Amino acid sequence: MAYHKITLTINGEPEQVDVPSNMTLLKMLRERLGKTGTKNGCAAGECGACTVMVNGEPVNSCMILAVECDGSEIVTVEGLSDHGSLAPIQEAIMESGGVQCGFCTPGILIASQALLNRNPNPSEAEIREALVGNLCRCTGYVRIIEAVQAAAQMV
Amino acid sequence: MKPPPFEYYAPTTVEEALARLAEHGYDAKPLAGGQSLIPMMNFRLAQPSVLVDLNNIPDLSYIRPNEGGGLSIGAMARHSMVEKDALVAERAPLVHETMPKIATTQIRSRGTFGGSLAHADPSAELVCASVALDGKFKVVSQQRERWIPANEFFLGLFTSALEPEELLVEIQLPPFPKRTGWSLMEIARRPHDFCLIGVAATLTLGKKDQCKKARLVYLSAGDGPMVGQQAAKVLEGQSISPELFEEAAEVASSADIDPSSDIHATAEFRRHLANVLTRRALEEAYKRAIPNI
C-alpha cells in the first residue's frame, strides 16, 4: 500500500508525515505525533471524543483520513493553551466541575472553542446545539454548559 | 478499528476523477465528506480497494441561482456551507430548515450535500427533502451525462441509480412554488440521532383553502424514501380542514409507509409516530403557506 508524504500545521507547528492511505487523522495524531490528548471513542462519529479543528472547523478526526488533511491547519486540545497558560474554556471547565473521568473533555473543549470562535456570546440553546455531537457519560452536561457560558464571559 | 488498505487518488478535476472511476469500476468508491464511508470502512462494512477523493476538486463546491427561482448545489458543497447560505434560505426554505437537523456540528463541517444523497440512506433528511422538492440530479461519467429525477434516483437501502463509473456532480432544485408551505419533522430518541421516523412535507394551496398539491416523503419508513402517494390523493383537490389532515395521516401511516421493527422501535410504534408527525407537518406547512396567499 502506498504511503503519502503530507505537510500540515499542527497547533501552529509545521509537520511533515509519511502516512499510509488508510490511516485516519486521529491515528496519525496519537500514534505518529504523540498527541494523545485527542481520544479514540467510537470510530463512528457518535461520541465526539476525537474532535479536532481542521481549518477552524470542528470535525471528528476518526472519520477523516490523514492524507485528506494535506495542507490543512489542525488544532488539537494540546494547542488550546498558550505556552502553559490555559485557555479560558480550559480554566472554566475546571472551575465549574465540568470534568469527571475526563475522556470526553478534549473533544468538548475543541467543540466549545470552535463555537466561541464563531459565536463569542452563545445562548444556552446554541451551546447545547454545538455540543450535540459530544457525549459525556459522567457530568450530565449541566456544568459543561455552565463552563462554556463562563468562558464566554472571560473572553 | 481502522480502514482496510486501499489505493488513494486525489484528482483535482472531475475528468480526472471520472477516469479513475472508469479504470477501477466496482473496486473504486468516490470519497466525498466521508462521514458515512469512513466509519463504514473503520468497521469494515465497506472495503473499497480504491478511493477517489473528491475533496480537491473545487469545481464541485458551489451554490448558484438558476433562472426562474431555482438553484443548483454542487455535490461537494458541505452541509455547513449550505446551512449558512442565504440563497438556500430564500429559495429552498425546506432545505434551509433541514440542514441544522442533520447529524452533528462535527459531521456537518465535513459532510457534503451530494455525498449524503449518493449514500442513499433512507433515514437521511436530504434524501427525503430532495424527493419532496422534486430535485434533479446531474450524473456524469466519461461516456455520458444524464439527469435523474430524485424520485428515480433512490432504488433501495443504500442503493442509488449511480453506476460505478458515474459521479453525482450537481443537485438542481426547481423554483419553490408560490402559496407553498413546508415542514420537516423527525422523532429521535436523542436529538440529532438517526430518527425513528420522520417526514418532509410540502403543501401547495390553490384557490382559497384548497390543497393543490401535497408531497409527503418519509424517513426511516422503508427501504428508501417513502412517498405518501395515497395520502397525497386524499389531500389534493380538497379543502383544508383538521379532518382532512387526520384522514391523510391515517392513510399515510397505514398504507404509504413500510417501517420495520428493530431494537429502537416496533413497526407499529413507527406507524403511530408517522400518523402524529404527518398531522403536525401538514399543519405547519399549511400555516407557512398562508402568508404567501
Short mmCIF file of C-alpha atoms in Angstrom, two decimals:
data_model
loop_
_atom_site.label_atom_id
_atom_site.label_comp_id
_atom_site.label_asym_id
_atom_site.label_seq_id
_atom_site.Cartn_x
_atom_site.Cartn_y
_atom_site.Cartn_z
CA MET A 1 0.00 0.00 0.00
CA ALA A 2 1.21 3.40 -0.90
CA TYR A 3 2.46 5.89 1.63
CA HIS A 4 1.84 9.57 1.14
CA LYS A 5 4.03 12.38 2.31
CA ILE A 6 1.80 15.09 3.71
CA THR A 7 2.58 18.52 5.07
CA LEU A 8 0.30 20.14 7.58
CA THR A 9 0.29 22.55 10.50
CA ILE A 10 -0.49 21.16 13.93
CA ASN A 11 -1.09 23.67 16.70
CA GLY A 12 0.88 26.21 14.70
CA GLU A 13 3.87 23.91 14.11
CA PRO A 14 4.60 22.68 10.58
CA GLU A 15 4.80 18.89 10.35
CA GLN A 16 5.71 16.51 7.58
CA VAL A 17 4.42 12.97 8.00
CA ASP A 18 4.56 9.81 5.90
CA VAL A 19 1.16 8.20 6.22
CA PRO A 20 -0.43 5.10 4.72
CA SER A 21 -3.65 5.89 2.87
CA ASN A 22 -5.80 4.03 5.42
CA MET A 23 -4.56 5.99 8.45
CA THR A 24 -7.14 8.29 9.99
CA LEU A 25 -6.19 11.75 11.23
CA LEU A 26 -6.88 10.51 14.76
CA LYS A 27 -4.44 7.65 14.47
CA MET A 28 -1.78 9.88 12.95
CA LEU A 29 -2.13 12.42 15.77
CA ARG A 30 -1.96 9.83 18.51
CA GLU A 31 0.47 7.29 17.15
CA ARG A 32 2.75 9.26 14.84
CA LEU A 33 2.85 12.61 16.57
CA GLY A 34 2.25 11.61 20.19
CA LYS A 35 -0.69 13.97 20.52
CA THR A 36 -2.65 11.63 22.75
CA GLY A 37 -4.92 14.33 24.14
CA THR A 38 -7.32 13.54 21.31
CA LYS A 39 -9.25 10.40 22.30
CA ASN A 40 -10.45 7.41 20.34
CA GLY A 41 -14.01 6.65 21.40
CA CYS A 42 -16.39 5.08 18.92
CA ALA A 43 -14.72 5.42 15.49
CA ALA A 44 -18.17 6.10 14.09
CA GLY A 45 -18.85 9.78 14.64
CA GLU A 46 -21.18 9.29 17.55
CA CYS A 47 -19.17 10.32 20.62
CA GLY A 48 -17.08 13.32 19.55
CA ALA A 49 -14.13 12.39 21.81
CA CYS A 50 -11.80 12.69 18.80
CA THR A 51 -12.93 16.21 17.83
CA VAL A 52 -10.18 18.45 16.46
CA MET A 53 -10.31 21.61 14.38
CA VAL A 54 -9.41 21.29 10.72
CA ASN A 55 -9.03 24.72 9.15
CA GLY A 56 -11.03 26.18 12.03
CA GLU A 57 -13.98 23.80 11.82
CA PRO A 58 -14.63 21.07 14.37
CA VAL A 59 -14.51 17.57 12.83
CA ASN A 60 -14.35 14.02 14.10
CA SER A 61 -10.76 13.01 13.44
CA CYS A 62 -11.75 9.32 13.34
CA MET A 63 -13.77 9.96 10.18
CA ILE A 64 -11.21 11.83 8.14
CA LEU A 65 -8.13 10.31 6.57
CA ALA A 66 -4.77 11.81 7.42
CA VAL A 67 -4.00 12.01 3.72
CA GLU A 68 -7.09 14.20 3.20
CA CYS A 69 -5.53 16.75 5.55
CA ASP A 70 -2.52 17.51 3.38
CA GLY A 71 -2.05 21.27 3.60
CA SER A 72 -4.56 21.72 6.44
CA GLU A 73 -4.27 23.52 9.74
CA ILE A 74 -5.10 21.29 12.68
CA VAL A 75 -5.75 22.35 16.24
CA THR A 76 -5.87 19.68 18.94
CA VAL A 77 -6.54 20.06 22.66
CA GLU A 78 -2.78 20.45 23.16
CA GLY A 79 -2.98 23.62 21.07
CA LEU A 80 -5.57 25.43 23.18
CA SER A 81 -3.18 26.62 25.86
CA ASP A 82 -0.61 29.29 25.13
CA HIS A 83 2.86 28.42 26.49
CA GLY A 84 1.43 26.69 29.51
CA SER A 85 -1.27 29.21 30.32
CA LEU A 86 -4.67 27.66 29.89
CA ALA A 87 -7.35 28.99 27.57
CA PRO A 88 -10.46 30.48 29.23
CA ILE A 89 -12.53 27.43 28.26
CA GLN A 90 -9.99 25.17 29.98
CA GLU A 91 -9.97 27.29 33.14
CA ALA A 92 -13.75 27.46 33.15
CA ILE A 93 -14.36 23.73 32.74
CA MET A 94 -12.10 23.00 35.71
CA GLU A 95 -13.71 25.75 37.81
CA SER A 96 -17.23 24.60 37.11
CA GLY A 97 -16.60 20.90 37.66
CA GLY A 98 -17.30 20.04 34.03
CA VAL A 99 -14.65 17.31 34.08
CA GLN A 100 -15.13 13.98 35.78
CA CYS A 101 -13.50 10.97 34.13
CA GLY A 102 -12.08 13.34 31.53
CA PHE A 103 -12.32 11.13 28.46
CA CYS A 104 -14.75 13.38 26.62
CA THR A 105 -13.06 16.59 27.78
CA PRO A 106 -10.61 17.15 24.91
CA GLY A 107 -13.40 16.81 22.35
CA ILE A 108 -15.71 19.02 24.38
CA LEU A 109 -13.00 21.68 24.72
CA ILE A 110 -12.35 21.77 20.99
CA ALA A 111 -16.05 21.80 20.07
CA SER A 112 -16.64 24.58 22.62
CA GLN A 113 -13.67 26.62 21.43
CA ALA A 114 -14.86 26.27 17.82
CA LEU A 115 -18.26 27.55 18.93
CA LEU A 116 -16.75 30.51 20.82
CA ASN A 117 -14.60 31.36 17.80
CA ARG A 118 -17.62 31.70 15.55
CA ASN A 119 -20.03 32.98 18.19
CA PRO A 120 -18.37 34.72 21.17
CA ASN A 121 -21.61 35.02 23.11
CA PRO A 122 -23.68 31.88 22.58
CA SER A 123 -27.04 31.22 24.20
CA GLU A 124 -27.59 28.06 26.19
CA ALA A 125 -29.51 26.57 23.27
CA GLU A 126 -26.63 27.35 20.92
CA ILE A 127 -24.15 25.73 23.29
CA ARG A 128 -26.27 22.59 23.57
CA GLU A 129 -26.63 22.54 19.79
CA ALA A 130 -22.87 22.90 19.26
CA LEU A 131 -22.11 20.10 21.72
CA VAL A 132 -24.75 17.67 20.49
CA GLY A 133 -22.01 15.62 18.87
CA ASN A 134 -20.07 15.17 22.11
CA LEU A 135 -21.17 12.51 24.56
CA CYS A 136 -20.33 12.77 28.24
CA ARG A 137 -21.40 9.89 30.47
CA CYS A 138 -20.35 11.48 33.77
CA THR A 139 -21.36 15.08 34.20
CA GLY A 140 -24.89 15.29 32.89
CA TYR A 141 -23.71 18.24 30.75
CA VAL A 142 -25.04 21.00 33.04
CA ARG A 143 -21.61 22.02 34.32
CA ILE A 144 -20.07 21.75 30.88
CA ILE A 145 -22.64 24.20 29.57
CA GLU A 146 -22.00 26.50 32.53
CA ALA A 147 -18.31 26.32 31.72
CA VAL A 148 -18.86 27.46 28.13
CA GLN A 149 -21.02 30.34 29.38
CA ALA A 150 -18.35 31.30 31.91
CA ALA A 151 -15.62 31.11 29.26
CA ALA A 152 -17.67 33.42 27.02
CA GLN A 153 -17.72 35.96 29.87
CA MET A 154 -13.97 35.67 30.42
CA VAL A 155 -13.00 36.44 26.82
CA MET B 1 -10.62 -0.39 14.10
CA LYS B 2 -9.05 1.05 11.03
CA PRO B 3 -9.96 1.00 7.37
CA PRO B 4 -8.60 -1.87 5.29
CA PRO B 5 -5.79 -0.86 2.93
CA PHE B 6 -6.69 0.86 -0.33
CA GLU B 7 -5.13 2.88 -3.10
CA TYR B 8 -5.79 6.60 -2.76
CA TYR B 9 -6.13 9.12 -5.55
CA ALA B 10 -6.72 12.83 -5.14
CA PRO B 11 -7.78 14.19 -8.54
CA THR B 12 -8.18 17.93 -8.97
CA THR B 13 -10.66 17.83 -11.85
CA VAL B 14 -13.91 15.98 -12.49
CA GLU B 15 -12.44 14.48 -15.70
CA GLU B 16 -9.54 13.00 -13.78
CA ALA B 17 -11.89 11.57 -11.15
CA LEU B 18 -14.08 10.01 -13.84
CA ALA B 19 -11.03 8.45 -15.47
CA ARG B 20 -10.10 6.82 -12.15
CA LEU B 21 -13.63 5.56 -11.61
CA ALA B 22 -13.76 4.17 -15.16
CA GLU B 23 -10.41 2.47 -14.65
CA HIS B 24 -11.31 0.75 -11.38
CA GLY B 25 -15.07 0.16 -11.74
CA TYR B 26 -16.70 -1.63 -8.83
CA ASP B 27 -13.43 -1.65 -6.82
CA ALA B 28 -13.45 2.13 -6.52
CA LYS B 29 -15.50 4.43 -4.35
CA PRO B 30 -15.62 8.22 -4.58
CA LEU B 31 -14.77 9.84 -1.24
CA ALA B 32 -16.82 12.96 -0.56
CA GLY B 33 -17.09 14.10 3.08
CA GLY B 34 -16.52 10.52 4.22
CA GLN B 35 -18.91 10.88 7.15
CA SER B 36 -20.60 7.60 6.32
CA LEU B 37 -17.97 5.90 4.20
CA ILE B 38 -15.03 6.23 6.60
CA PRO B 39 -16.88 4.84 9.64
CA MET B 40 -18.15 2.01 7.41
CA MET B 41 -14.54 1.35 6.47
CA ASN B 42 -13.45 1.64 10.11
CA PHE B 43 -15.84 -1.20 10.88
CA ARG B 44 -15.01 -2.96 7.61
CA LEU B 45 -18.58 -2.82 6.43
CA ALA B 46 -17.14 -1.31 3.26
CA GLN B 47 -13.82 -2.38 1.79
CA PRO B 48 -13.20 -0.50 -1.43
CA SER B 49 -9.75 -1.16 -2.82
CA VAL B 50 -9.53 2.29 -4.40
CA LEU B 51 -10.69 5.64 -3.04
CA VAL B 52 -11.09 8.59 -5.37
CA ASP B 53 -11.01 11.64 -3.10
CA LEU B 54 -13.18 14.48 -4.43
CA ASN B 55 -12.11 17.00 -1.79
CA ASN B 56 -9.53 18.61 -4.04
CA ILE B 57 -11.97 19.42 -6.83
CA PRO B 58 -13.03 23.00 -6.09
CA ASP B 59 -15.37 22.99 -9.12
CA LEU B 60 -17.81 20.73 -7.27
CA SER B 61 -18.43 23.05 -4.34
CA TYR B 62 -20.90 25.82 -5.14
CA ILE B 63 -24.42 27.12 -4.67
CA ARG B 64 -25.82 29.01 -7.65
CA PRO B 65 -29.13 30.63 -8.50
CA ASN B 66 -30.95 29.34 -11.56
CA GLU B 67 -33.24 31.32 -13.81
CA GLY B 68 -36.83 31.24 -12.69
CA GLY B 69 -36.07 30.96 -8.98
CA GLY B 70 -34.49 27.55 -8.55
CA LEU B 71 -30.96 26.77 -7.51
CA SER B 72 -28.10 24.39 -8.14
CA ILE B 73 -25.94 22.89 -5.44
CA GLY B 74 -22.58 21.33 -6.26
CA ALA B 75 -22.23 17.80 -4.94
CA MET B 76 -19.25 18.73 -2.74
CA ALA B 77 -20.92 21.70 -1.04
CA ARG B 78 -20.52 20.93 2.63
CA HIS B 79 -23.55 20.81 4.92
CA SER B 80 -22.15 23.71 6.96
CA MET B 81 -21.92 25.81 3.79
CA VAL B 82 -25.49 25.02 2.69
CA GLU B 83 -26.72 25.64 6.24
CA LYS B 84 -25.41 29.20 6.26
CA ASP B 85 -26.24 30.10 2.67
CA ALA B 86 -28.66 32.99 2.23
CA LEU B 87 -29.73 31.89 -1.25
CA VAL B 88 -30.74 28.47 0.07
CA ALA B 89 -32.71 30.12 2.88
CA GLU B 90 -34.56 32.24 0.34
CA ARG B 91 -35.12 29.76 -2.45
CA ALA B 92 -35.25 26.40 -0.72
CA PRO B 93 -36.70 27.01 2.76
CA LEU B 94 -37.27 23.29 3.33
CA VAL B 95 -33.57 22.60 2.74
CA HIS B 96 -32.60 25.55 4.95
CA GLU B 97 -34.73 24.17 7.76
CA THR B 98 -33.38 20.67 7.23
CA MET B 99 -29.66 21.42 7.39
CA PRO B 100 -29.26 22.04 11.16
CA LYS B 101 -31.16 18.81 11.81
CA ILE B 102 -28.57 16.71 10.01
CA ALA B 103 -26.27 14.77 12.33
CA THR B 104 -23.92 16.87 14.49
CA THR B 105 -21.85 20.04 14.14
CA GLN B 106 -18.72 17.98 13.54
CA ILE B 107 -20.35 15.91 10.81
CA ARG B 108 -21.85 18.97 9.11
CA SER B 109 -18.38 20.55 8.98
CA ARG B 110 -17.24 17.78 6.71
CA GLY B 111 -20.24 16.00 5.21
CA THR B 112 -21.42 17.03 1.76
CA PHE B 113 -24.79 17.55 0.11
CA GLY B 114 -24.05 15.16 -2.75
CA GLY B 115 -22.36 12.60 -0.55
CA SER B 116 -25.42 12.29 1.64
CA LEU B 117 -27.63 11.73 -1.42
CA ALA B 118 -25.28 9.26 -3.12
CA HIS B 119 -25.12 7.25 0.10
CA ALA B 120 -28.92 6.79 -0.25
CA ASP B 121 -29.62 6.17 3.41
CA PRO B 122 -33.41 6.06 3.86
CA SER B 123 -33.02 7.74 7.24
CA ALA B 124 -31.18 10.73 5.74
CA GLU B 125 -33.03 14.03 5.84
CA LEU B 126 -31.69 15.29 2.49
CA VAL B 127 -32.72 12.11 0.69
CA CYS B 128 -36.35 12.73 1.62
CA ALA B 129 -36.22 16.52 1.26
CA SER B 130 -34.79 16.22 -2.28
CA VAL B 131 -37.65 13.90 -3.27
CA ALA B 132 -40.23 16.19 -1.66
CA LEU B 133 -38.81 19.12 -3.63
CA ASP B 134 -38.69 17.24 -6.96
CA GLY B 135 -34.93 17.71 -7.20
CA LYS B 136 -32.95 16.60 -10.23
CA PHE B 137 -29.50 15.06 -10.03
CA LYS B 138 -26.80 15.59 -12.62
CA VAL B 139 -24.77 12.43 -13.04
CA VAL B 140 -21.73 12.19 -15.28
CA SER B 141 -19.35 9.52 -16.50
CA GLN B 142 -16.67 9.57 -19.16
CA GLN B 143 -19.27 8.42 -21.70
CA ARG B 144 -22.34 10.43 -20.87
CA GLU B 145 -24.18 12.97 -18.82
CA ARG B 146 -27.67 12.34 -17.53
CA TRP B 147 -30.22 13.95 -15.27
CA ILE B 148 -32.07 11.71 -12.85
CA PRO B 149 -35.18 12.91 -11.02
CA ALA B 150 -34.85 12.46 -7.25
CA ASN B 151 -37.77 10.03 -7.13
CA GLU B 152 -35.98 7.74 -9.60
CA PHE B 153 -32.53 8.08 -8.05
CA PHE B 154 -33.12 6.13 -4.85
CA LEU B 155 -33.57 2.45 -5.63
CA GLY B 156 -33.45 0.93 -2.17
CA LEU B 157 -31.47 0.58 1.02
CA PHE B 158 -28.15 2.38 0.41
CA THR B 159 -28.73 1.84 -3.30
CA SER B 160 -28.94 4.59 -5.89
CA ALA B 161 -29.16 4.68 -9.67
CA LEU B 162 -25.45 5.58 -9.86
CA GLU B 163 -23.30 3.21 -11.90
CA PRO B 164 -19.79 2.51 -10.57
CA GLU B 165 -18.16 4.74 -13.18
CA GLU B 166 -20.60 7.60 -12.57
CA LEU B 167 -20.35 10.61 -10.33
CA LEU B 168 -23.14 12.75 -8.89
CA VAL B 169 -21.96 16.30 -9.58
CA GLU B 170 -24.92 18.62 -9.10
CA ILE B 171 -28.33 18.79 -7.50
CA GLN B 172 -30.86 21.10 -9.06
CA LEU B 173 -33.86 22.26 -7.08
CA PRO B 174 -36.75 23.73 -9.06
CA PRO B 175 -38.25 27.10 -8.10
CA PHE B 176 -40.19 26.79 -4.87
CA PRO B 177 -43.83 27.17 -5.93
CA LYS B 178 -45.90 30.08 -4.68
CA ARG B 179 -48.52 29.54 -1.96
CA THR B 180 -46.48 26.64 -0.68
CA GLY B 181 -45.62 25.72 2.88
CA TRP B 182 -43.06 23.21 4.09
CA SER B 183 -42.14 21.17 7.10
CA LEU B 184 -39.53 18.65 8.15
CA MET B 185 -40.23 16.76 11.33
CA GLU B 186 -38.47 13.87 12.97
CA ILE B 187 -38.65 11.90 16.16
CA ALA B 188 -35.41 10.54 17.59
CA ARG B 189 -34.51 9.14 20.99
CA ARG B 190 -31.71 11.65 21.31
CA PRO B 191 -31.56 14.96 19.46
CA HIS B 192 -29.74 14.62 16.13
CA ASP B 193 -29.59 10.84 16.29
CA PHE B 194 -30.92 8.70 13.44
CA CYS B 195 -34.66 9.23 13.63
CA LEU B 196 -37.22 6.56 14.39
CA ILE B 197 -39.43 8.17 11.80
CA GLY B 198 -39.55 11.50 10.03
CA VAL B 199 -41.38 13.31 7.27
CA ALA B 200 -40.57 16.01 4.74
CA ALA B 201 -43.70 17.78 3.59
CA THR B 202 -44.70 20.47 1.14
CA LEU B 203 -48.22 21.74 0.69
CA THR B 204 -49.30 23.99 -2.19
CA LEU B 205 -52.59 25.80 -1.93
CA GLY B 206 -54.85 26.50 -4.87
CA LYS B 207 -57.83 28.79 -4.79
CA LYS B 208 -58.93 29.71 -1.31
CA ASP B 209 -58.13 26.91 1.06
CA GLN B 210 -57.90 24.14 -1.42
CA CYS B 211 -54.96 21.78 -1.45
CA LYS B 212 -53.49 21.89 -4.94
CA LYS B 213 -50.52 19.67 -4.36
CA ALA B 214 -49.15 17.76 -1.40
CA ARG B 215 -45.85 15.94 -1.01
CA LEU B 216 -45.11 13.76 1.97
CA VAL B 217 -41.86 11.81 2.00
CA TYR B 218 -40.98 9.63 4.97
CA LEU B 219 -37.57 8.92 6.53
CA SER B 220 -36.74 5.63 8.25
CA ALA B 221 -40.02 4.29 6.96
CA GLY B 222 -38.89 1.63 4.49
CA ASP B 223 -36.11 0.66 2.11
CA GLY B 224 -35.90 4.13 0.61
CA PRO B 225 -37.57 7.50 0.85
CA MET B 226 -41.24 6.50 1.13
CA VAL B 227 -43.57 8.79 -0.79
CA GLY B 228 -47.04 9.29 0.62
CA GLN B 229 -48.81 8.73 -2.68
CA GLN B 230 -52.16 7.67 -1.33
CA ALA B 231 -52.12 10.41 1.28
CA ALA B 232 -51.50 12.92 -1.49
CA LYS B 233 -54.58 11.60 -3.31
CA VAL B 234 -56.60 12.16 -0.16
CA LEU B 235 -55.37 15.74 0.12
CA GLU B 236 -55.24 17.04 -3.44
CA GLY B 237 -58.29 18.92 -4.63
CA GLN B 238 -59.84 19.04 -1.18
CA SER B 239 -60.48 21.96 1.15
CA ILE B 240 -58.07 22.10 4.06
CA SER B 241 -59.53 21.04 7.40
CA PRO B 242 -58.27 19.28 10.51
CA GLU B 243 -60.34 16.25 9.49
CA LEU B 244 -58.67 16.15 6.08
CA PHE B 245 -55.21 16.17 7.68
CA GLU B 246 -56.29 13.42 10.04
CA GLU B 247 -57.51 11.28 7.17
CA ALA B 248 -54.29 11.84 5.23
CA ALA B 249 -52.24 10.93 8.30
CA GLU B 250 -54.24 7.77 8.75
CA VAL B 251 -53.77 6.73 5.13
CA ALA B 252 -50.07 7.62 5.04
CA SER B 253 -49.22 5.79 8.24
CA SER B 254 -51.15 2.67 7.34
CA ALA B 255 -50.78 2.39 3.56
CA ASP B 256 -47.91 4.51 2.28
CA ILE B 257 -45.04 3.51 4.53
CA ASP B 258 -43.39 0.21 5.30
CA PRO B 259 -41.40 0.63 8.51
CA SER B 260 -39.64 -2.29 10.12
CA SER B 261 -39.21 -3.30 13.74
CA ASP B 262 -35.80 -3.14 15.34
CA ILE B 263 -34.20 -2.67 18.73
CA HIS B 264 -35.19 1.01 18.74
CA ALA B 265 -38.90 0.77 17.92
CA THR B 266 -41.54 -1.58 16.64
CA ALA B 267 -43.09 -1.09 13.22
CA GLU B 268 -46.42 -0.40 14.92
CA PHE B 269 -44.92 2.37 17.04
CA ARG B 270 -43.28 3.87 13.96
CA ARG B 271 -46.64 3.90 12.17
CA HIS B 272 -48.17 5.62 15.18
CA LEU B 273 -45.41 8.26 15.14
CA ALA B 274 -45.83 8.71 11.39
CA ASN B 275 -49.51 9.38 11.93
CA VAL B 276 -48.82 12.06 14.54
CA LEU B 277 -45.97 13.66 12.58
CA THR B 278 -47.96 13.76 9.35
CA ARG B 279 -50.68 15.76 11.04
CA ARG B 280 -48.22 18.13 12.67
CA ALA B 281 -46.19 18.56 9.49
CA LEU B 282 -49.27 19.31 7.39
CA GLU B 283 -50.45 21.85 9.96
CA GLU B 284 -47.08 23.57 9.97
CA ALA B 285 -46.84 23.52 6.18
CA TYR B 286 -50.35 24.94 5.93
CA LYS B 287 -49.54 27.81 8.32
CA ARG B 288 -46.47 28.65 6.28
CA ALA B 289 -48.40 28.52 3.01
CA ILE B 290 -50.97 31.06 4.22
CA PRO B 291 -48.68 34.15 4.34
CA ASN B 292 -47.98 33.53 0.69
CA ILE B 293 -51.65 33.75 -0.29
#
